[in-house]
Amino acid sequence: MVAPVIGQLDREQAKALIEQQGLRFEENFDAQFGAFEDGRLVATASRDRNVFKMFAITPEYQGGSVLGELISALLQNGHQAGYKSFFVFTPPTSSASFQACNFRPLVTHHKACLLEFGNGLKQYLNSRKTLVRPGHNGAVVVNCNPFTLGHQYLIESAAARVDHLYIFVVREDRSFFPFDVRYRLVEEGVAHLDNVTILDSGDYAVSGVTFPSYFLKADDDLQSLQMELDLLLFAKHLAPFFNISTRFIGTEPYCRTTRTYSEFMQTMLPPFGMEAVQLERCQAEGGVISAFRVRQALRKEAYETVRQLVPETTFRFLRSEDGLELQKKLVNYQRRH
Amino acid sequence: MKITKSAQSGTMQSSDLMIFLEPADELIIEIESTVKQQFEHLIRAKVEEVLTQHQVSCGEIRINDRGALDYAIVARLEAGLKRACEKE
């Protein structure tokens, strides 16, 4: 019988079961279900927004109907929460079991697969069909937390080198500036360019925050794997659809994560017939411009510094009522991105 | 019957199917199945038959099938329709 895992005791059982299977327990999830036999928990799985994770089934129940029961419960629960498509990251050995439950593989890697339930990717692409441009196109994937002169410079230089430039703004709302603000500031900041299109990344940019690591071994390089899956997803599904043959990224002197990502781009995109181009970052007084510096300056209310780092459009927003409201919260915000 | 709200029926167990229904301005039937290649047309025919019978002419109906037989398709779809057409 599958039921939600709620009581303290059940929660502890679930955690122990996950760990017995050599998996890692993760604190963040929206719902957790368990399969119980005579009051004993024999299997469990969880949902974190539209990602299913922490599947753990005791060996004697593997290969039976338990996986289907757990997936049914997660789907029902996720549907009620308003999601239409669901993702699962699993080791390649479990990929077939999920495919038997109508999950479709999006990306296959020797350490992890990403599968999707539902038509999310197809719909994402179909609804953007009218934005497809012929020719030699390029892409940047940006978070823009918030949009700076550095982003503007990167986008201008990239747009000058291709027929059309797609700007994917990372949808996921775990940055200080909410998605609609980030998106709007990009729109305003590139309004003077006529060969660019701004796109919402949807669920199709794998970020470090959504990427569940429960099934990986302690010595696996989590961050690298997440970046590789993200690039494979881009190269396999997004790029061919939009005729993207060049992906641009700014040089990165400080942030190691971005630098590693850039290195992966150089090795992983060429096999797909794509080029990865690094562009020199734009400098201002006190070094290269970054959104991190903007947030730091905002926190100190150093508006003259901010003015040197962001375009007029972003500055106007920051000084607006909504912008000032957001800044009040910035004092407590510590994340690097 | 008119689909007025989001509903769901069935499971992803083997030999069953799971159906998601949402209100929509036109009729959209999406079928995903482990035996899609062999049986999609038959599943679709069955679904259309049940919809006609209940005079459902619009709505988004997403079928996720794991090899269900006809009577299971009918039962799950009717259950889903009843939930989706309920008055609040």
XYZ file of C-alpha atoms in Angstrom:
425
model
C 0.000 0.000 0.000
C 1.400 3.366 -0.984
C 0.779 6.294 1.347
C 2.366 9.638 2.129
C 5.249 9.466 4.563
C 4.243 11.836 7.333
C 4.962 10.787 10.920
C 8.370 11.294 12.470
C 8.888 7.533 12.709
C 7.999 6.932 9.057
C 10.288 9.738 8.014
C 13.165 8.172 9.872
C 12.417 4.782 8.295
C 12.400 6.387 4.859
C 15.697 8.101 5.465
C 17.262 4.857 6.720
C 15.957 2.981 3.662
C 17.409 5.563 1.295
C 20.761 5.371 2.996
C 20.744 1.542 3.122
C 20.482 1.556 -0.664
C 23.691 3.547 -0.847
C 21.798 6.715 -1.773
C 21.988 10.140 -0.241
C 19.095 11.610 1.655
C 18.241 15.173 0.612
C 16.328 17.521 2.853
C 14.437 19.405 0.171
C 11.293 17.818 -1.221
C 7.597 18.730 -1.413
C 6.126 15.274 -0.930
C 7.337 11.863 0.080
C 5.577 8.539 -0.415
C 6.209 5.087 0.996
C 5.091 1.572 0.159
C 4.162 -0.279 3.349
C 3.870 -4.034 3.864
C 2.552 -5.074 7.299
C 3.448 -1.671 8.658
C 7.012 -1.960 7.388
C 8.305 0.548 4.872
C 9.643 -1.352 1.864
C 10.054 1.434 -0.690
C 10.017 5.214 -0.913
C 10.189 8.068 -3.417
C 9.881 11.854 -3.246
C 8.897 14.853 -5.334
C 10.718 18.165 -5.322
C 8.581 20.488 -7.476
C 8.473 18.680 -10.826
C 11.486 16.448 -10.139
C 11.004 12.934 -8.753
C 13.846 11.698 -6.618
C 15.111 9.491 -3.813
C 13.663 6.271 -5.169
C 14.688 3.466 -2.817
C 13.217 -0.027 -2.966
C 14.315 -2.929 -0.743
C 15.853 -5.694 -2.886
C 13.061 -8.257 -2.396
C 10.508 -5.783 -3.780
C 12.560 -4.654 -6.761
C 11.323 -5.611 -10.218
C 7.713 -5.872 -9.039
C 4.853 -3.457 -9.077
C 6.185 -1.102 -6.392
C 7.886 1.327 -8.781
C 4.638 1.776 -10.741
C 2.718 2.365 -7.516
C 5.178 4.975 -6.307
C 5.225 6.753 -9.663
C 1.403 6.779 -9.726
C 1.316 8.389 -6.299
C 3.927 10.987 -7.261
C 2.117 11.794 -10.516
C -1.225 12.222 -8.784
C 0.328 14.398 -6.146
C 2.324 16.435 -8.674
C -0.703 16.888 -10.916
C -2.641 18.264 -7.964
C 0.215 20.648 -7.289
C -0.272 21.936 -10.845
C 2.658 20.379 -12.725
C 2.243 18.806 -16.153
C 5.682 17.416 -16.932
C 7.994 15.598 -14.571
C 11.654 14.773 -14.551
C 13.747 12.067 -13.063
C 17.519 11.811 -12.872
C 18.664 8.223 -12.466
C 21.692 6.020 -12.940
C 21.694 4.497 -16.443
C 20.895 1.055 -14.978
C 17.443 2.284 -13.863
C 16.601 4.131 -17.048
C 14.723 1.171 -18.566
C 12.424 0.793 -15.541
C 11.352 4.413 -15.901
C 10.947 4.088 -19.652
C 8.525 1.228 -18.981
C 6.454 3.809 -17.076
C 6.343 6.159 -20.071
C 9.287 8.341 -19.124
C 11.237 9.420 -22.209
C 15.031 9.802 -22.061
C 16.172 13.356 -22.793
C 19.846 12.971 -22.035
C 21.974 9.881 -21.577
C 25.339 10.065 -19.915
C 27.458 7.197 -18.594
C 26.792 8.228 -15.000
C 23.269 9.648 -15.134
C 20.212 9.904 -17.351
C 17.584 12.574 -17.440
C 14.092 11.397 -18.356
C 10.852 13.292 -18.788
C 7.249 12.254 -18.218
C 4.805 14.219 -20.342
C 5.222 16.342 -23.411
C 6.982 19.279 -21.815
C 9.946 19.565 -24.147
C 7.872 19.071 -27.286
C 5.428 21.735 -26.182
C 8.206 24.072 -25.143
C 9.707 23.863 -28.631
C 6.428 23.849 -30.584
C 5.165 26.959 -28.858
C 8.353 28.755 -29.937
C 8.277 27.589 -33.556
C 7.621 31.067 -34.886
C 10.859 32.253 -33.272
C 13.024 29.912 -35.330
C 15.324 31.824 -37.698
C 17.355 30.347 -40.545
C 21.086 30.857 -40.850
C 24.031 30.744 -38.532
C 22.613 31.506 -35.116
C 24.137 31.880 -31.703
C 23.003 31.575 -28.106
C 23.817 32.798 -24.646
C 22.301 31.387 -21.476
C 22.112 34.025 -18.797
C 20.720 34.475 -15.334
C 21.148 38.274 -15.184
C 20.704 38.815 -11.480
C 20.362 41.717 -12.415
C 21.189 42.761 -16.009
C 24.504 44.669 -16.117
C 26.592 46.536 -18.671
C 28.646 43.333 -18.775
C 25.654 41.330 -20.008
C 24.824 44.049 -22.480
C 28.363 44.054 -23.835
C 28.456 40.248 -24.091
C 25.137 40.198 -25.936
C 26.094 43.028 -28.279
C 29.409 41.383 -29.207
C 27.778 37.995 -29.645
C 24.919 39.397 -31.746
C 27.451 41.058 -34.052
C 28.990 37.689 -34.908
C 25.875 35.708 -35.862
C 22.752 36.089 -37.984
C 20.503 35.822 -34.985
C 21.196 35.560 -31.262
C 18.962 33.687 -28.817
C 19.138 34.852 -25.232
C 17.938 32.152 -22.863
C 17.078 33.612 -19.480
C 17.250 30.980 -16.747
C 13.708 30.446 -15.583
C 14.422 28.979 -12.215
C 13.512 31.320 -9.434
C 16.267 30.820 -6.919
C 18.115 34.020 -7.626
C 17.704 37.215 -5.696
C 15.912 39.049 -8.519
C 12.734 37.182 -9.507
C 12.441 35.753 -13.013
C 10.002 38.324 -14.391
C 12.216 41.171 -13.249
C 15.368 39.562 -14.660
C 13.559 38.852 -17.939
C 12.142 42.341 -18.240
C 15.512 43.984 -17.581
C 17.074 41.846 -20.327
C 14.290 42.911 -22.688
C 14.822 46.570 -21.919
C 18.591 46.268 -22.037
C 18.709 44.714 -25.527
C 15.777 46.594 -27.064
C 18.214 48.439 -29.385
C 19.364 45.205 -31.063
C 17.275 43.870 -33.922
C 18.748 40.407 -34.337
C 18.109 39.022 -30.882
C 15.281 36.957 -29.383
C 14.796 36.508 -25.673
C 13.588 33.156 -24.450
C 12.537 31.749 -21.171
C 14.742 28.673 -20.504
C 11.717 26.818 -19.140
C 12.728 23.635 -17.383
C 15.447 23.024 -19.912
C 18.447 24.537 -18.214
C 19.714 22.122 -15.568
C 20.838 24.191 -12.665
C 22.771 23.145 -9.610
C 19.772 23.800 -7.431
C 17.285 21.481 -9.107
C 19.798 18.784 -9.843
C 19.282 15.993 -7.340
C 22.412 14.196 -6.296
C 20.813 11.466 -4.228
C 21.934 8.639 -6.473
C 25.533 9.685 -6.844
C 28.481 8.393 -4.914
C 30.282 10.678 -2.534
C 33.339 10.889 -4.782
C 31.363 11.737 -7.932
C 31.845 15.291 -9.024
C 28.325 16.533 -8.670
C 28.813 19.913 -10.199
C 30.594 18.602 -13.289
C 27.877 16.057 -13.921
C 25.160 18.682 -13.628
C 26.987 20.893 -16.126
C 27.512 18.013 -18.541
C 23.812 17.088 -18.452
C 22.850 20.705 -18.981
C 25.120 21.044 -22.003
C 23.961 17.732 -23.475
C 20.348 18.820 -23.142
C 21.141 22.101 -24.863
C 23.194 20.517 -27.630
C 20.784 17.673 -28.318
C 17.413 19.375 -28.102
C 17.518 23.175 -28.007
C 20.360 24.058 -30.353
C 19.237 21.997 -33.383
C 15.692 23.359 -33.129
C 16.799 27.015 -33.246
C 19.677 26.434 -35.721
C 22.180 27.432 -33.057
C 25.745 26.702 -34.060
C 27.634 28.990 -31.678
C 27.320 29.334 -27.964
C 28.897 32.350 -26.293
C 30.158 32.844 -22.777
C 32.126 35.615 -21.090
C 35.637 34.959 -19.765
C 35.571 34.332 -16.080
C 38.406 35.522 -13.880
C 36.816 34.979 -10.463
C 34.045 32.430 -10.322
C 35.375 28.878 -10.548
C 31.960 27.384 -11.347
C 31.492 29.532 -14.415
C 35.062 28.839 -15.506
C 34.543 25.080 -15.251
C 31.315 25.402 -17.231
C 33.129 27.299 -19.919
C 35.773 24.561 -20.120
C 33.070 21.923 -20.517
C 31.545 23.950 -23.326
C 34.829 23.896 -25.227
C 35.063 20.102 -25.100
C 31.419 19.045 -25.261
C 29.858 21.245 -27.944
C 32.222 20.588 -30.902
C 31.167 16.905 -31.253
C 27.648 18.245 -31.909
C 28.988 20.513 -34.647
C 28.820 23.553 -32.427
C 31.390 26.120 -31.572
C 31.952 27.535 -28.074
C 33.218 31.112 -28.131
C 34.611 32.966 -25.144
C 34.279 36.702 -25.225
C 36.376 39.114 -23.209
C 34.416 40.610 -20.333
C 33.691 44.263 -20.089
C 35.696 46.274 -17.540
C 34.653 49.136 -15.316
C 36.519 50.938 -12.607
C 37.559 48.295 -10.084
C 37.667 45.271 -12.433
C 35.247 43.331 -14.605
C 31.562 44.024 -14.278
C 29.521 41.370 -12.570
C 26.011 41.100 -11.166
C 27.605 40.109 -7.870
C 29.333 43.499 -7.682
C 26.054 45.221 -8.452
C 24.325 43.454 -5.593
C 27.203 44.246 -3.259
C 27.045 47.914 -4.157
C 23.268 47.942 -3.806
C 23.530 46.453 -0.367
C 25.763 49.362 0.627
C 23.453 51.762 -1.184
C 26.432 52.873 -3.251
C 24.303 54.090 -6.147
C 27.115 55.887 -7.954
C 28.991 52.574 -8.191
C 25.814 50.831 -9.338
C 25.354 53.451 -12.051
C 28.753 52.565 -13.505
C 27.907 48.864 -13.659
C 24.413 48.732 -15.111
C 22.691 50.227 -18.150
C 20.276 53.099 -17.720
C 17.308 50.716 -18.031
C 18.372 48.572 -15.071
C 19.303 51.620 -13.025
C 15.873 53.106 -13.538
C 14.271 49.909 -12.262
C 16.534 49.754 -9.223
C 15.549 53.284 -8.255
C 11.846 52.591 -8.835
C 9.467 51.684 -6.046
C 9.562 47.950 -6.888
C 13.336 48.070 -7.083
C 13.700 49.749 -3.726
C 11.312 47.250 -2.183
C 13.527 44.409 -3.397
C 16.685 46.043 -2.088
C 15.385 45.943 1.435
C 15.549 42.161 1.232
C 19.022 42.173 -0.280
C 20.662 42.787 3.073
C 19.827 39.234 4.100
C 20.728 37.628 0.788
C 24.133 35.961 0.824
C 24.321 33.731 -2.213
C 27.030 34.268 -4.785
C 24.736 34.079 -7.858
C -20.589 16.750 -20.360
C -18.163 19.606 -20.149
C -14.682 19.392 -18.645
C -14.639 22.241 -16.160
C -11.656 21.437 -13.997
C -8.391 19.580 -13.878
C -8.728 15.919 -12.905
C -6.890 12.640 -13.010
C -7.725 8.941 -12.933
C -5.968 5.594 -13.071
C -2.434 4.551 -12.192
C 0.902 3.831 -13.873
C 0.739 0.168 -12.894
C 1.362 -2.395 -15.586
C -1.847 -3.110 -17.587
C -3.412 0.134 -16.372
C -3.386 3.676 -17.677
C -3.296 7.103 -16.122
C -5.397 9.929 -17.527
C -5.003 13.645 -16.979
C -7.851 15.929 -17.999
C -7.836 19.724 -18.224
C -10.336 22.237 -19.536
C -9.504 23.526 -23.046
C -11.222 25.367 -25.895
C -10.720 22.537 -28.346
C -10.399 18.783 -28.130
C -6.819 17.639 -27.620
C -6.054 13.965 -27.140
C -2.474 13.016 -26.410
C -1.500 9.392 -26.194
C 1.680 8.038 -24.696
C 1.963 4.293 -24.416
C 4.517 1.561 -23.992
C 2.741 -0.095 -26.925
C 2.141 3.139 -28.833
C 3.490 1.838 -32.123
C 1.163 -1.142 -32.255
C -1.952 0.189 -30.558
C -2.131 3.983 -30.612
C -4.928 3.986 -33.221
C -7.012 1.530 -31.221
C -6.541 3.450 -27.972
C -7.495 6.664 -29.735
C -10.582 5.071 -31.284
C -11.701 3.835 -27.866
C -11.107 7.223 -26.251
C -13.014 9.019 -29.007
C -15.868 6.557 -28.702
C -16.238 7.211 -24.958
C -15.993 10.964 -25.466
C -18.695 10.928 -28.138
C -20.894 8.788 -25.947
C -20.640 11.395 -23.193
C -20.851 14.323 -25.626
C -17.512 15.760 -24.635
C -16.333 18.023 -27.440
C -13.507 19.977 -25.861
C -10.803 19.509 -23.253
C -7.222 18.353 -23.039
C -6.974 14.630 -22.402
C -3.564 13.098 -21.828
C -3.460 9.325 -21.797
C -0.483 7.478 -20.330
C -0.967 3.846 -21.063
C 0.923 0.770 -19.911
C -0.889 -1.813 -21.960
C -4.428 -1.434 -20.626
C -7.254 -3.442 -22.190
C -10.358 -1.753 -23.610
C -12.541 -2.093 -20.532
C -9.824 -0.480 -18.383
C -9.565 2.424 -20.830
C -13.333 2.937 -20.729
C -13.511 2.723 -16.927
C -10.590 5.068 -16.318
C -11.806 7.606 -18.842
C -15.340 7.601 -17.455
C -14.014 8.054 -13.912
C -11.777 10.897 -15.082
C -14.640 12.584 -16.931
C -16.899 12.397 -13.893
C -14.231 14.102 -11.790
C -13.423 16.704 -14.431
C -17.062 17.573 -15.076
C -18.152 17.794 -11.455
C -19.707 20.992 -10.230
C -17.624 22.694 -7.564
